[in-house]
């Protein structure tokens, strides 16, 4: 195949063009509807191979969104495509979508528990997800503590003659808002 020739020479743009030309022959419109089951399986296998090669070429070019778009077609036809799940996990991890990357790689590990490459990538994704979660949590707490400090300063300057009771209520409300915010953030990230 011409696409593989270009891919092996790291001319990924030419490889993608060749794979796309090949895919034109494998669209559903090219079926005559009298193919045998075996012919249909071969048809699917070849079209999936062309799509995966296209994905890999885009991945090598670091055109991750393009790779992901093509990969979705592969996984739509074959949701348990192990290599597709693995590459999808790697792409999502590079895009910073760590939670989705972990889910995808977990599924790949379940399908192929002896694959050390997938296990390594899953471990890496889990570590990055934990770091990302902790970072977002700290940032959110910092934002909420900044709000409560601002509220306290405003309360002190504008209400110098009022009792401490009003300041206590404002501080309590700020702490309550921060607690609710953290709880919602944790629920959003499916941590709790």
Coordinates of C-alpha atoms in Angstrom, one line a residue:
X1 CA 0.0 0.0 0.0
X2 CA 1.2 3.5 -0.9
X3 CA 0.2 4.9 2.5
X4 CA 2.4 2.5 4.4
X5 CA 5.3 3.4 2.1
X6 CA 5.0 7.1 3.0
X7 CA 4.4 6.3 6.7
X8 CA 7.6 4.2 6.9
X9 CA 9.5 7.2 5.4
X10 CA 7.8 9.5 7.9
X11 CA 6.1 11.5 5.2
X12 CA 2.9 11.5 7.2
X13 CA 1.0 14.0 5.1
X14 CA 1.4 11.9 2.0
X15 CA 0.5 8.8 4.1
X16 CA -2.7 10.5 5.2
X17 CA -3.6 11.4 1.6
X18 CA -3.1 7.8 0.5
X19 CA -5.1 6.4 3.3
X20 CA -8.0 8.8 2.6
X21 CA -7.9 7.7 -1.0
X22 CA -8.1 4.1 0.1
X23 CA -11.0 4.9 2.4
X24 CA -13.0 6.3 -0.5
X25 CA -13.2 2.7 -1.8
X26 CA -14.5 1.4 1.5
X27 CA -17.4 3.6 2.1
X28 CA -20.8 2.0 2.5
X29 CA -21.9 3.3 -0.9
X30 CA -19.4 1.0 -2.6
X31 CA -21.2 -2.2 -1.3
X32 CA -23.3 -4.0 -3.8
X33 CA -25.5 -5.6 -1.1
X34 CA -24.8 -9.1 -2.4
X35 CA -21.5 -9.6 -0.5
X36 CA -21.0 -12.6 1.7
X37 CA -20.6 -12.3 5.4
X38 CA -16.9 -13.1 4.9
X39 CA -16.6 -10.3 2.4
X40 CA -18.3 -7.9 4.7
X41 CA -15.9 -8.8 7.5
X42 CA -12.9 -8.3 5.2
X43 CA -14.4 -5.0 4.1
X44 CA -14.7 -3.8 7.7
X45 CA -11.2 -5.1 8.6
X46 CA -9.6 -3.2 5.7
X47 CA -11.5 0.0 6.3
X48 CA -10.6 -0.1 10.0
X49 CA -7.0 -0.7 9.2
X50 CA -7.0 2.4 6.9
X51 CA -8.7 4.5 9.6
X52 CA -6.2 3.4 12.3
X53 CA -3.3 4.1 10.0
X54 CA -4.7 7.6 9.4
X55 CA -5.1 8.0 13.1
X56 CA -1.5 7.0 13.7
X57 CA -0.2 9.4 11.0
X58 CA -2.2 12.3 12.6
X59 CA -0.8 11.3 16.0
X60 CA 2.8 11.3 14.7
X61 CA 2.1 14.8 13.3
X62 CA 0.8 15.8 16.8
X63 CA -2.5 16.7 15.2
X64 CA -4.4 15.2 18.1
X65 CA -7.9 16.5 17.4
X66 CA -7.8 15.1 13.8
X67 CA -6.5 11.8 15.2
X68 CA -9.2 11.7 17.8
X69 CA -11.9 12.5 15.2
X70 CA -10.8 9.6 13.0
X71 CA -10.4 7.3 16.0
X72 CA -14.0 7.9 17.0
X73 CA -15.0 6.3 13.7
X74 CA -12.9 3.2 14.5
X75 CA -14.3 2.9 18.0
X76 CA -17.9 3.5 16.8
X77 CA -17.6 0.4 14.6
X78 CA -15.5 -1.6 17.1
X79 CA -15.9 -0.3 20.7
X80 CA -13.5 -2.9 22.0
X81 CA -10.7 -2.1 19.6
X82 CA -7.8 -2.4 22.0
X83 CA -5.2 -0.5 20.0
X84 CA -7.8 2.2 19.3
X85 CA -8.6 2.5 23.0
X86 CA -4.9 2.7 23.9
X87 CA -4.2 5.4 21.3
X88 CA -7.3 7.3 22.4
X89 CA -6.1 7.2 26.0
X90 CA -2.7 8.5 25.0
X91 CA -4.3 11.3 22.9
X92 CA -6.7 12.3 25.7
X93 CA -3.8 12.3 28.2
X94 CA -1.8 14.7 25.9
X95 CA -4.8 16.9 25.6
X96 CA -5.1 17.1 29.4
X97 CA -8.3 15.2 29.6
X98 CA -7.0 12.9 32.3
X99 CA -10.2 11.6 33.7
X100 CA -11.4 10.4 30.2
X101 CA -7.9 9.0 29.5
X102 CA -8.0 6.9 32.7
X103 CA -11.5 5.5 31.7
X104 CA -10.3 4.6 28.2
X105 CA -7.1 3.0 29.3
X106 CA -9.0 1.1 32.1
X107 CA -11.2 -0.4 29.4
X108 CA -8.2 -1.4 27.3
X109 CA -6.5 -3.0 30.3
X110 CA -9.7 -5.0 31.0
X111 CA -9.7 -6.3 27.4
X112 CA -5.9 -7.0 27.4
X113 CA -4.7 -7.4 31.0
X114 CA -1.3 -8.7 30.0
X115 CA -0.4 -5.7 27.8
X116 CA 2.4 -3.9 29.7
X117 CA 2.4 -0.8 27.5
X118 CA -1.3 -0.2 28.3
X119 CA -0.7 -0.7 32.0
X120 CA 2.2 1.7 32.0
X121 CA 0.1 4.3 30.2
X122 CA -2.7 3.8 32.6
X123 CA -0.4 4.3 35.6
X124 CA 0.9 7.5 34.0
X125 CA -2.6 8.7 33.3
X126 CA -3.7 8.0 36.9
X127 CA -0.7 9.9 38.3
X128 CA -1.4 12.9 36.0
X129 CA -5.1 12.8 36.9
X130 CA -4.3 12.9 40.6
X131 CA -1.9 15.8 40.2
X132 CA -4.4 17.6 38.0
X133 CA -7.2 17.0 40.5
X134 CA -5.1 18.2 43.5
X135 CA -4.0 21.3 41.5
X136 CA -7.6 22.2 40.6
X137 CA -8.7 21.6 44.2
X138 CA -6.0 24.0 45.5
X139 CA -6.9 26.6 42.9
X140 CA -10.5 26.4 43.8
X141 CA -9.8 26.6 47.5
X142 CA -7.6 29.6 46.9
X143 CA -10.4 31.3 44.9
X144 CA -12.8 30.6 47.7
X145 CA -10.5 31.8 50.4
X146 CA -9.9 35.0 48.4
X147 CA -13.6 35.6 48.3
X148 CA -13.9 35.2 52.0
X149 CA -10.9 37.6 52.7
X150 CA -12.4 40.2 50.4
X151 CA -15.7 39.9 52.2
X152 CA -14.0 40.3 55.6
X153 CA -12.1 43.4 54.5
X154 CA -15.2 45.0 53.1
X155 CA -17.1 44.1 56.3
X156 CA -14.4 45.7 58.5
X157 CA -14.0 49.0 56.5
X158 CA -17.7 49.7 55.9
X159 CA -19.0 48.5 59.2
X160 CA -16.5 49.6 61.8
X161 CA -19.2 50.7 64.2
X162 CA -21.3 47.6 63.9
X163 CA -21.0 44.7 66.2
X164 CA -18.7 41.7 65.6
X165 CA -21.9 39.7 65.1
X166 CA -22.2 40.9 61.5
X167 CA -18.6 40.1 60.7
X168 CA -19.0 36.6 62.2
X169 CA -22.1 36.0 60.0
X170 CA -20.2 37.2 56.8
X171 CA -17.2 35.0 57.6
X172 CA -19.6 32.0 58.3
X173 CA -21.3 32.6 55.0
X174 CA -18.0 32.7 53.2
X175 CA -16.8 29.5 54.8
X176 CA -20.2 27.8 53.9
X177 CA -19.9 29.0 50.3
X178 CA -16.3 27.6 50.2
X179 CA -17.5 24.3 51.6
X180 CA -20.3 24.0 49.1
X181 CA -18.0 25.0 46.3
X182 CA -15.5 22.3 47.2
X183 CA -18.3 19.7 47.6
X184 CA -19.7 20.6 44.1
X185 CA -16.2 20.5 42.6
X186 CA -15.6 17.0 44.1
X187 CA -18.9 15.8 42.9
X188 CA -18.2 17.2 39.4
X189 CA -14.9 15.3 39.3
X190 CA -16.6 12.2 40.6
X191 CA -14.2 12.0 43.5
X192 CA -16.6 11.6 46.4

